[in-house]
XYZ file of C-alpha atoms in Angstrom:
564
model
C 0.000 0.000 0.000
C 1.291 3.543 -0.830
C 0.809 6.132 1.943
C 0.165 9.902 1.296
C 0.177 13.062 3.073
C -1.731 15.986 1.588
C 0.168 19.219 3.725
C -2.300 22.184 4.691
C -0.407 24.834 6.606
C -1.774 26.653 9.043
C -0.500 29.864 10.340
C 0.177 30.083 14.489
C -2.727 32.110 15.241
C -4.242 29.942 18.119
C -1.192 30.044 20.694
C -1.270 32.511 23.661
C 2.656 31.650 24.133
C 5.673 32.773 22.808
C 8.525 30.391 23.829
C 11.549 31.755 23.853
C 12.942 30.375 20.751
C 9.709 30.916 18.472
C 8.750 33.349 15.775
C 6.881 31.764 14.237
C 6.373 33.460 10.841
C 10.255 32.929 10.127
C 9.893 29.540 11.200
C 6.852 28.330 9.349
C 6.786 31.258 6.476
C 3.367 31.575 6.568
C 1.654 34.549 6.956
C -2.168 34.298 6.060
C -4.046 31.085 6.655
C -5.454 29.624 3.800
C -9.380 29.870 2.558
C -11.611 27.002 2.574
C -11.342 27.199 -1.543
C -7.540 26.912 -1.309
C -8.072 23.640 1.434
C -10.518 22.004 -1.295
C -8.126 22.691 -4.602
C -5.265 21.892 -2.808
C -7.054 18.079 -1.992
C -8.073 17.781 -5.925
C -4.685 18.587 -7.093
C -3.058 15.951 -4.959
C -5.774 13.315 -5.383
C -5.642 13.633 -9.365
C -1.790 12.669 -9.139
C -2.122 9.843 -7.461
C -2.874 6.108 -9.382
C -2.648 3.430 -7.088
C -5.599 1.788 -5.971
C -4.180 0.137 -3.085
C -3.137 3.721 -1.038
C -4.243 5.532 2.054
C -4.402 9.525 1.958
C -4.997 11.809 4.699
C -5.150 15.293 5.022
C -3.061 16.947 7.333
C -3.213 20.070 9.111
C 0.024 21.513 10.322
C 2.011 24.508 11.218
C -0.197 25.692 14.148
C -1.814 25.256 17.238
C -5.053 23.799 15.878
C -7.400 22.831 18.362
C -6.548 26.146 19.773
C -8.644 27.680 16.355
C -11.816 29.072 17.429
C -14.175 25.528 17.207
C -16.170 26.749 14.122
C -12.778 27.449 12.509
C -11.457 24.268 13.121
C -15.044 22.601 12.170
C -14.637 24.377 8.660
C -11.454 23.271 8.348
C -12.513 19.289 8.441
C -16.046 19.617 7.178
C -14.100 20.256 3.784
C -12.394 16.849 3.901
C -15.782 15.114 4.838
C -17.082 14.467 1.312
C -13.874 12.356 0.449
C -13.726 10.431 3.046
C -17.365 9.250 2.444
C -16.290 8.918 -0.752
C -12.996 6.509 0.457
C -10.518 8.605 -1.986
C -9.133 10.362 1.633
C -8.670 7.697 4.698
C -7.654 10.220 7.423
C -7.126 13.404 8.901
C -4.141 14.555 11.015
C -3.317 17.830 12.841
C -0.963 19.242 14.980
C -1.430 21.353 18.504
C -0.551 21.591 21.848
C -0.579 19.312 24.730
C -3.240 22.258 27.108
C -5.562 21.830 24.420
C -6.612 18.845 24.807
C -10.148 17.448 25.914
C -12.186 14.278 26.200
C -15.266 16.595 24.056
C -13.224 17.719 21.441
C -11.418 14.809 21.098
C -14.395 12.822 20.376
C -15.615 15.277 18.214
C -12.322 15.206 16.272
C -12.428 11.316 15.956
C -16.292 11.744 14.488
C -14.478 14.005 11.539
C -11.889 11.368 10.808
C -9.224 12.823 13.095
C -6.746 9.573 13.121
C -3.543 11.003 14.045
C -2.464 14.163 16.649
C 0.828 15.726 16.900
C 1.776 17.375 20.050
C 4.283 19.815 20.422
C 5.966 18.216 23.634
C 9.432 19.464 22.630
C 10.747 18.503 26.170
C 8.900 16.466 29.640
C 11.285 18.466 31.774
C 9.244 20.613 33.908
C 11.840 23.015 34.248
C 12.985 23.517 30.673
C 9.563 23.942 30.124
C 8.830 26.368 32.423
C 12.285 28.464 31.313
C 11.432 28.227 27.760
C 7.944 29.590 28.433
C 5.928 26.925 27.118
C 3.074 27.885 29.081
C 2.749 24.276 29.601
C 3.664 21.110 32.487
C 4.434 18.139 31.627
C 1.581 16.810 33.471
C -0.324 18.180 30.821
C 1.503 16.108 27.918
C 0.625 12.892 30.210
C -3.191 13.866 30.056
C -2.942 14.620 26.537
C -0.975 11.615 25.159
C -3.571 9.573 27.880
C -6.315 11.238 26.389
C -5.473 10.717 22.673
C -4.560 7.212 23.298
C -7.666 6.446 24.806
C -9.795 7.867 21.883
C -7.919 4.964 19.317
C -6.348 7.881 17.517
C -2.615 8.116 16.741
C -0.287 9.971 18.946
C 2.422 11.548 17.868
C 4.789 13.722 20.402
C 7.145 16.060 18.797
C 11.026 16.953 20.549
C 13.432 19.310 20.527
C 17.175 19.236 21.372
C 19.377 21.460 22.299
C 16.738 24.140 24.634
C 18.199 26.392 26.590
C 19.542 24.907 30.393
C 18.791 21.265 28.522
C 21.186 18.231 28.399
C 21.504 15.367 26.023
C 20.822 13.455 28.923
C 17.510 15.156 29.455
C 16.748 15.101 26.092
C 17.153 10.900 25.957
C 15.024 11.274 29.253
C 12.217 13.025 26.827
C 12.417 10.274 23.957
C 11.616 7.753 26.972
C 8.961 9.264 27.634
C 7.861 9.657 24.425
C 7.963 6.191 24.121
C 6.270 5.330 27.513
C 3.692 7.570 26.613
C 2.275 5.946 23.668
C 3.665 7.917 20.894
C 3.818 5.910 17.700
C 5.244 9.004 15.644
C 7.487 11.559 16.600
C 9.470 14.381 15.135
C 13.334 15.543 16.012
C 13.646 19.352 15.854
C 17.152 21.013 16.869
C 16.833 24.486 18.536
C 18.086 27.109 16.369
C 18.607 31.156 17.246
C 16.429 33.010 15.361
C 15.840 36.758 14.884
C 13.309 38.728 17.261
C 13.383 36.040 20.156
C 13.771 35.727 24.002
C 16.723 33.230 22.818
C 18.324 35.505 20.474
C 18.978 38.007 23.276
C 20.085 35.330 25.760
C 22.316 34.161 22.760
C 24.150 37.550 22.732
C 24.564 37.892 26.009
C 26.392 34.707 26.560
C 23.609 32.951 28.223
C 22.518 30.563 25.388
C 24.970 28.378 23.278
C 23.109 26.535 20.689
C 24.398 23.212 19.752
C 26.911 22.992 16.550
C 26.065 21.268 13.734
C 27.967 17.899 14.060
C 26.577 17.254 18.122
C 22.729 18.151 16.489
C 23.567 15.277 14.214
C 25.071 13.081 16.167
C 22.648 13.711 18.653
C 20.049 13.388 16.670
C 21.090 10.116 15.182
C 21.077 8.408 18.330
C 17.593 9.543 19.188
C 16.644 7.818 15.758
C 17.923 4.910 16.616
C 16.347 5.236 19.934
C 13.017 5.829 18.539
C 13.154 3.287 15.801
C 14.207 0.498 17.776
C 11.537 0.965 20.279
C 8.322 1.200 17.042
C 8.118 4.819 17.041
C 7.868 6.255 13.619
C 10.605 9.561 13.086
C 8.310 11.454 10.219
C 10.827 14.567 10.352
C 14.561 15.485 11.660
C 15.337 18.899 11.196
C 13.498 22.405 10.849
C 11.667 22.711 7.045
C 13.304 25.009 4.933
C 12.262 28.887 4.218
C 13.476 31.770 2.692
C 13.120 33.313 5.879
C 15.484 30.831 7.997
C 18.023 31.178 4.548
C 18.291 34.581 5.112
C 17.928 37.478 8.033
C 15.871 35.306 10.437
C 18.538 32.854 11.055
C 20.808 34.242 14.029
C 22.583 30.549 15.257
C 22.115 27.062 15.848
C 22.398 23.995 13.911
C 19.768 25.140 11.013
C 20.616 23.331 8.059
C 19.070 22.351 4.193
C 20.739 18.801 4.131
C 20.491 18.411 8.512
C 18.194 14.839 7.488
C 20.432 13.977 5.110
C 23.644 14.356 7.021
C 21.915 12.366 9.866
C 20.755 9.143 7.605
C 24.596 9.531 6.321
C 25.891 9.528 9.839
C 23.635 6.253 10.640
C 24.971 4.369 8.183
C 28.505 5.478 8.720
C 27.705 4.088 12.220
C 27.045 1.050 10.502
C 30.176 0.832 8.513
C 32.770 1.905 11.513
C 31.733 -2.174 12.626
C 32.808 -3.543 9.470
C 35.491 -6.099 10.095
C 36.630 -6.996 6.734
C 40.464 -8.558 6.854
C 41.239 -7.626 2.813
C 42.254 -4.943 1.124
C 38.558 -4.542 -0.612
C 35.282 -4.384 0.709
C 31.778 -4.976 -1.014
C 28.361 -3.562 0.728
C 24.739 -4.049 -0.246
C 22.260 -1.530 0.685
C 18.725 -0.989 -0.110
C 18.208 0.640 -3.180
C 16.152 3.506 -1.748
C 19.292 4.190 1.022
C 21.940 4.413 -1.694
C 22.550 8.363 -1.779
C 22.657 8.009 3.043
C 25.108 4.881 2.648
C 27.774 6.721 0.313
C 27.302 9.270 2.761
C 27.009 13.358 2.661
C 29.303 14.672 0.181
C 30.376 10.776 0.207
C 31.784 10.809 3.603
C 31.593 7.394 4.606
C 32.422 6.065 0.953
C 35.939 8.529 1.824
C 36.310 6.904 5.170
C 36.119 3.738 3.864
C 38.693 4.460 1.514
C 41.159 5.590 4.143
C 41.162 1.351 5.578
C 40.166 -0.276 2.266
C 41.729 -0.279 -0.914
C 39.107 -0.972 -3.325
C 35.042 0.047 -1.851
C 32.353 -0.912 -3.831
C 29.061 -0.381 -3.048
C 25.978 -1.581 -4.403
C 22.384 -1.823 -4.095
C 20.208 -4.717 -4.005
C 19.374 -5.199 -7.541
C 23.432 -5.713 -7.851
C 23.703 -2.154 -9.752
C 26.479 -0.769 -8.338
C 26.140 3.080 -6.647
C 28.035 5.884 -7.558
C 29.836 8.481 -5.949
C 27.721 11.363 -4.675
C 29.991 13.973 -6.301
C 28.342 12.904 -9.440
C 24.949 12.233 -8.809
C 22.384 14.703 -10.374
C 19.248 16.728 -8.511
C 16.461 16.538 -10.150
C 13.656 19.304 -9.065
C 10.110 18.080 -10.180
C 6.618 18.185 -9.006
C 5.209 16.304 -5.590
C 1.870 16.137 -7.645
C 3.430 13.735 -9.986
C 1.785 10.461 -10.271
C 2.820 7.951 -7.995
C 4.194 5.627 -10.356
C 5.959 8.177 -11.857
C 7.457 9.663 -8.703
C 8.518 6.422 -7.788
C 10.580 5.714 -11.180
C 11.731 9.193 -10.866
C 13.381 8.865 -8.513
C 15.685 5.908 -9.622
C 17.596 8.645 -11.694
C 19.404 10.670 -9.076
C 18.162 12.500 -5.711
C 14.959 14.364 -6.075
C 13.214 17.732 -4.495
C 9.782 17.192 -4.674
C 8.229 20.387 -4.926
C 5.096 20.756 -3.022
C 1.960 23.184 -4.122
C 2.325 26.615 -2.816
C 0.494 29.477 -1.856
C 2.328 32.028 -4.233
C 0.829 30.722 -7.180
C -2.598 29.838 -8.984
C -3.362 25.771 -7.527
C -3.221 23.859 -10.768
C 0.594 25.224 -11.275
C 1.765 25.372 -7.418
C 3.873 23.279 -7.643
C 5.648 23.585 -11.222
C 9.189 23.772 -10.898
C 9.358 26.119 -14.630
C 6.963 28.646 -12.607
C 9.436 28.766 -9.914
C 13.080 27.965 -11.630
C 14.984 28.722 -14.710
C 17.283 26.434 -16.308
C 19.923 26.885 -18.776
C 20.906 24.560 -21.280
C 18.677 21.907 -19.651
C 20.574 18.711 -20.669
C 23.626 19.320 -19.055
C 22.444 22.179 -16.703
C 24.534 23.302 -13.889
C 22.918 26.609 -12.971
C 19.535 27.676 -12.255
C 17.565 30.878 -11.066
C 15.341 30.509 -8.662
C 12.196 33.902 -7.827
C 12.952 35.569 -4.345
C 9.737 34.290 -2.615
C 10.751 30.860 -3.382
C 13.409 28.192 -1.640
C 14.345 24.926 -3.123
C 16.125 22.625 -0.654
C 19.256 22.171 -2.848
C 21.988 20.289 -2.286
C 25.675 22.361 -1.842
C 26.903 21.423 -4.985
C 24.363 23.147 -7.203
C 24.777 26.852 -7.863
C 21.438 28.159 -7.411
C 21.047 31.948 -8.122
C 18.219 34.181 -6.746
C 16.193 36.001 -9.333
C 15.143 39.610 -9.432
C 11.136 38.572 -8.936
C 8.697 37.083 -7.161
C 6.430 34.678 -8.579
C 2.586 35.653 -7.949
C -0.966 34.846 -8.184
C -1.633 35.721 -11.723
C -0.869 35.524 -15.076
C 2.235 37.772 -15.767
C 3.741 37.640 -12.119
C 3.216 33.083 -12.549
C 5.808 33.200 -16.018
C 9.099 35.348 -15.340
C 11.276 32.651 -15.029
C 9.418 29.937 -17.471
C 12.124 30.961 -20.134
C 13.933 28.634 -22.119
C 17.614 29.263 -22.228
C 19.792 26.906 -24.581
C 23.793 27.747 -25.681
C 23.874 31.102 -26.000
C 19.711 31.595 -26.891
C 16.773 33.294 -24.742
C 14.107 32.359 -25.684
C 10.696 33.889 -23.712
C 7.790 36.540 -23.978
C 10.827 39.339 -22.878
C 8.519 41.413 -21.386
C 8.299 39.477 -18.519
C 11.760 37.899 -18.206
C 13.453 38.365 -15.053
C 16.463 40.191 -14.701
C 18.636 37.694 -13.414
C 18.184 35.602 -16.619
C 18.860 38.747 -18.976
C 21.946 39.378 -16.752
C 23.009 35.868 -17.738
C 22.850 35.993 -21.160
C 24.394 39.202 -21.039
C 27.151 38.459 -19.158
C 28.060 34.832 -20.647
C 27.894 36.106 -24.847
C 28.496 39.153 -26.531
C 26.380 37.689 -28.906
C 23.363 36.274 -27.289
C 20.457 35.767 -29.365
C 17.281 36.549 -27.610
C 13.888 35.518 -29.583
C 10.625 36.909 -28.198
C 7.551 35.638 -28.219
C 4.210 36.083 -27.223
C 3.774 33.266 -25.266
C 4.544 33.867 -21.706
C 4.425 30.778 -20.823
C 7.353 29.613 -22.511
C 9.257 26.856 -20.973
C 5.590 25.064 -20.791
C 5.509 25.392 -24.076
C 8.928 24.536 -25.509
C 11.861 21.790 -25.240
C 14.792 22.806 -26.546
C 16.702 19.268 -27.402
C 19.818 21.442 -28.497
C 20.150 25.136 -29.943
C 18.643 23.646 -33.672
C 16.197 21.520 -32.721
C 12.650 21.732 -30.526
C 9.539 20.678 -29.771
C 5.909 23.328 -28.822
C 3.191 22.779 -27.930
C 2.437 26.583 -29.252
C 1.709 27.513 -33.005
C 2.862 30.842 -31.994
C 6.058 29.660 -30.848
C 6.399 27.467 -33.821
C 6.484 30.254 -35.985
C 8.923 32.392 -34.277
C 11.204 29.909 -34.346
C 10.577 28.716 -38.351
C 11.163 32.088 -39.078
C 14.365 32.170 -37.875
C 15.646 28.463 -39.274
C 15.089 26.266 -36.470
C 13.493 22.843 -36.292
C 10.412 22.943 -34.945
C 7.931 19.423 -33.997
C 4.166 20.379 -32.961
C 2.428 18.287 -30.074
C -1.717 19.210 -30.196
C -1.778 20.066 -25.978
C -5.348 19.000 -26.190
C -4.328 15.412 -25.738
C -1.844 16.725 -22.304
C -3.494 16.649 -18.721
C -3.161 19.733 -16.596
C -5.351 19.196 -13.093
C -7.584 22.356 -12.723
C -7.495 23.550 -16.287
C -9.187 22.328 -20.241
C -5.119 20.943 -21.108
C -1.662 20.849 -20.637
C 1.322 21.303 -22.222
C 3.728 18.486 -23.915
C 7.031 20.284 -22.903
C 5.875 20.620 -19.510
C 5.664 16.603 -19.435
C 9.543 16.731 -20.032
C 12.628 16.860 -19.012
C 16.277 16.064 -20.213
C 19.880 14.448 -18.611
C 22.301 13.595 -21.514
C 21.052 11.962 -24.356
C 18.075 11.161 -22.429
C 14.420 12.576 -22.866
C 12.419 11.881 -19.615
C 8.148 11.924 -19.818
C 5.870 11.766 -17.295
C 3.688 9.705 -19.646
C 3.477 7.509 -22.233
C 3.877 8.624 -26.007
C 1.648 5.918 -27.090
C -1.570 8.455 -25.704
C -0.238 11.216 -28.688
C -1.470 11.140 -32.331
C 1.775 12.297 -33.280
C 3.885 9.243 -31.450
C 5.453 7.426 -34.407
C 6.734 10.543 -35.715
C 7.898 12.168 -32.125
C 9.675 9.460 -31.553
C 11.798 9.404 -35.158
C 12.250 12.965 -34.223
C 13.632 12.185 -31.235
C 15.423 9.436 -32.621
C 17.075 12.018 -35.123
C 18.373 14.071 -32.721
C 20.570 11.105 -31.066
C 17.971 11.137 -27.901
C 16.315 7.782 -26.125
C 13.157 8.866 -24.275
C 12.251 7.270 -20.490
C 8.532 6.726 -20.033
C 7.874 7.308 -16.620
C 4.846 5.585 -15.945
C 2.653 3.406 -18.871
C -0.377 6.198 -17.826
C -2.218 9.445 -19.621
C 0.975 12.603 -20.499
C 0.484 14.870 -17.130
C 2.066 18.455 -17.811
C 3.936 18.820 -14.453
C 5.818 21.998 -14.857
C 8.643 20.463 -16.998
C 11.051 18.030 -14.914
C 14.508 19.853 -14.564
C 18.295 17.560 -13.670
C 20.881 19.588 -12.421
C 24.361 18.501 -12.392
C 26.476 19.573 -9.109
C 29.463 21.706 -9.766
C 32.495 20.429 -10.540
């Protein structure tokens, strides 16, 4: 069975508190909560990507303190979710809140709407810390929660944090027992960062707070994993999520960083390997396919280590394929609303950033990585530009620049950066281009040739397969490019499926590594296969099907090569 989460954030607007480490606006990066309109579109999106019949879905509402909502709010919120689950395409509902807001009424009443899982923000069961931190809350009051909760039949989870202020390691290992005595099935690992405007940043510059570094949160936090896994308790996050906020002014200290899971699952296995007894000079490991990138290691640390007692380390998956070094193992950006299926093969072709529907723009392209990301010369890219209200958890070795826009709600602020930019040609409605893309052109040629059209929407619209040869879905575009000599295949976007709108786009099926053409679809669904695929053939390409299924445009699927 596949198991999805459909992500509704909430704003904090229900907590009387402010701990000492929160703001809570830099931390979530959420400002207004969302409309009952946004809840439902946001559901249809995700449910049309999904195939599977064999899946469980629930909704989940996060980011705030939601049993705190005023109860009509909160009824709102969940009556919106009721007409799928009697319709058995949702399962579930899950939210997030804190442990003083919990009561035997509303709990029942939550359980009637489908309620199957709560989060608690427990962070620590040490009265004290709790007290210091101004939590507002005792830990006698996580006890009657998690009691509570339990006793309903519905799924506790109880959230951590390391590192507080005045905490120890030790009392942090004392919290994940609890957790575990409790009755928590789920938990999440959060390490305490500095950020701006805070009770903690001012302790932090007066010497009174020293946040934990980066290697003792991962350690740390790798031995609460283990802790947590070995006793059934399900870790469904380590580390803060990403923002543009916590990227940039917000952040003041702490152990706040993109990769922080990553470098954990890497430190696991590395934990793993440091037992390895092997008496030659060469050493062969088998991992699960789906823990290749965390056995190599972050930036291939354990593969190095290795190294330094072996002479020869191979390392290979299950299905005998051997891995390769992480230094040259691509990031692919793509959508989160992909089909399953597809995801899934996806996935197989280097690490991927799934790209989750946002607020900034119009539902049906939320998540579209060419709404939010330009990339040059898309079969061997190694730069992209990304719009300022936008952050892409990237790996270090991909040179990400930040555009000169935002991306908004409407049609022009959705297409400044759904250019398509191949050798030294611009090619985009160049009214709307962002500066940070002109800049490039201008700065890498003298002689850039920049073709406008009238199609905003370019990148949607277009493939570039090299600087002679494309494919449109756009008769405008066509013609453009005719007119100045290129080679030019039409695909009838009629035939493309775009959730919330008449059609796609074929180009926004598509992506490119190499000599490779990538689809999230088959070709067999277009009148124009047989002759798409000699054109492709032409052009020295082999196209990957991603899934046997209907052509889903899903914002074009871009694989970015890490710096040399």
């Amino acid at each position: 069975m596949k198991y999805y989460n459909i992500p509704i954030f909430l704003p904090e607007l229900a907590c009387p508190f402010r701990c000492v480490y929160c703001n809570q606006f830099s931390i979530t990066g959420k400002q207004q909560i969302p409309d009952i309109q946004y809840v439902k579109n946001t559901i249809d999106q995700y449910l049309s990507s999904f195939t599977e019949n064999d899946r469980f879905v629930e909704v989940a509402f996060f980011g705030g303190n939601f049993t705190g909502l005023p109860e009509k709010m909160q009824d709102d919120f969940l009556k919106i979710v009721q007409p799928y689950l009697e319709k058995g395409v949702i399962q579930g509902i899950r939210c997030s809140t804190r442990p003083d807001y919990i009561d035997e009424k509303r709990m029942k009443a939550l359980k009637n709407f489908g309620v199957r899982n709560i989060e608690l923000g427990a962070q620590t069961t040490n009265d004290e810390i709790l007290r210091r931190c101004g939590r507002g809350h005792t830990f006698r009051d996580i006890e009657n929660a998690s009691q509570i909760i339990v006793g309903e039949g519905i799924t506790l989870g109880l959230q951590m944090m390391l590192g507080l202020p005045f905490d120890t390691f030790e009392n942090d290992m004392q919290t994940a027992h609890d957790i575990v005595r409790l009755g928590a099935k789920e938990t999440r690992i959060y390490p305490c960062i500095v950020v701006k405007d805070t009770e903690l940043e001012r302790l932090y510059h007066a010497g009174e707070y020293k946040p934990l570094t980066l290697d003792e949160a991962v350690e740390q936090s790798a031995t609460l994993y283990e802790y947590f896994t070995e006793n059934d308790v399900k870790v469904l996050r380590i580390g803060l999520h990403t923002s543009d906020d916590l990227n940039g002014a917000a952040y003041v200290a702490g152990p706040y960083h993109k990769n922080f899971a990553e470098m954990v699952f890497s430190r696991l296995w590395g934990r793993k390997f440091d037992k390895i007894d092997e008496k030659s000079d060469s050493v062969t490991i088998e991992v699960p396919e789906n823990q290749l990138n965390h056995a190599i290691g972050y930036k291939g640390e354990n593969k190095k280590k290795l190294l330094e007692r072996y002479k020869k380390v191979v390392i290979t998956c299950r299905d005998a394929r051997p891995c390769v070094s992480t230094g040259n193992i691509q990031t692919i950006i793509a959508s989160a609303t992909m089909p399953a299926e597809a995801r899934e093969n996806l996935s197989k072709h280097g690490n991927v950033c799934w790209l989750e529907p946002s607020n900034a723009a119009y539902p049906s392209i939320s998540s579209h990585p060419d709404i939010f990301c330009f990339c040059h010369n898309e079969r061997h890219c190694d730069t992209i530009i990304c719009a300022k209200n936008v952050h892409i958890n990237l790996p270090e070795n991909i040179k990400v620049e930040k555009g000169g826009k935002s991306v908004g709600n409407k049609y022009p602020e959705t297409c400044h950066f759904n250019a398509v930019g191949v050798g030294n040609i611009l090619i985009h409605n160049l009214l709307y281009t962002d500066s940070a893309i002109c800049n490039l052109y201008g700065q890498m040629w003298k002689k850039s040739v920049q073709l406008n059209v009238n199609q905003g929407y370019t990148r949607c619209n277009l493939l570039a397969l090299d600087e002679h040869n494309y494919i449109t879905s756009d008769f405008g575009i066509k013609r453009v490019l005719e007119e100045n000599n290129f080679n030019v295949f039409y695909v009838d976007p009629h035939q493309i499926t775009l959730p919330g709108q008449k059609y796609g786009f074929f180009p926004g099926c598509c992506g490119m590594f190499g000599d490779n053409l990538v689809v999230c679809g088959s070709l067999k669904h277009l009148k124009e296969c047989k002759e798409l695929r000699k054109f492709v053939r032409r052009n020295g390409m082999k196209i990957i099907e991603l899934y046997d299924g209907e052509l889903v445009d899903v914002g074009s699927i871009f694989f970015v090569n890490p710096k040399e």
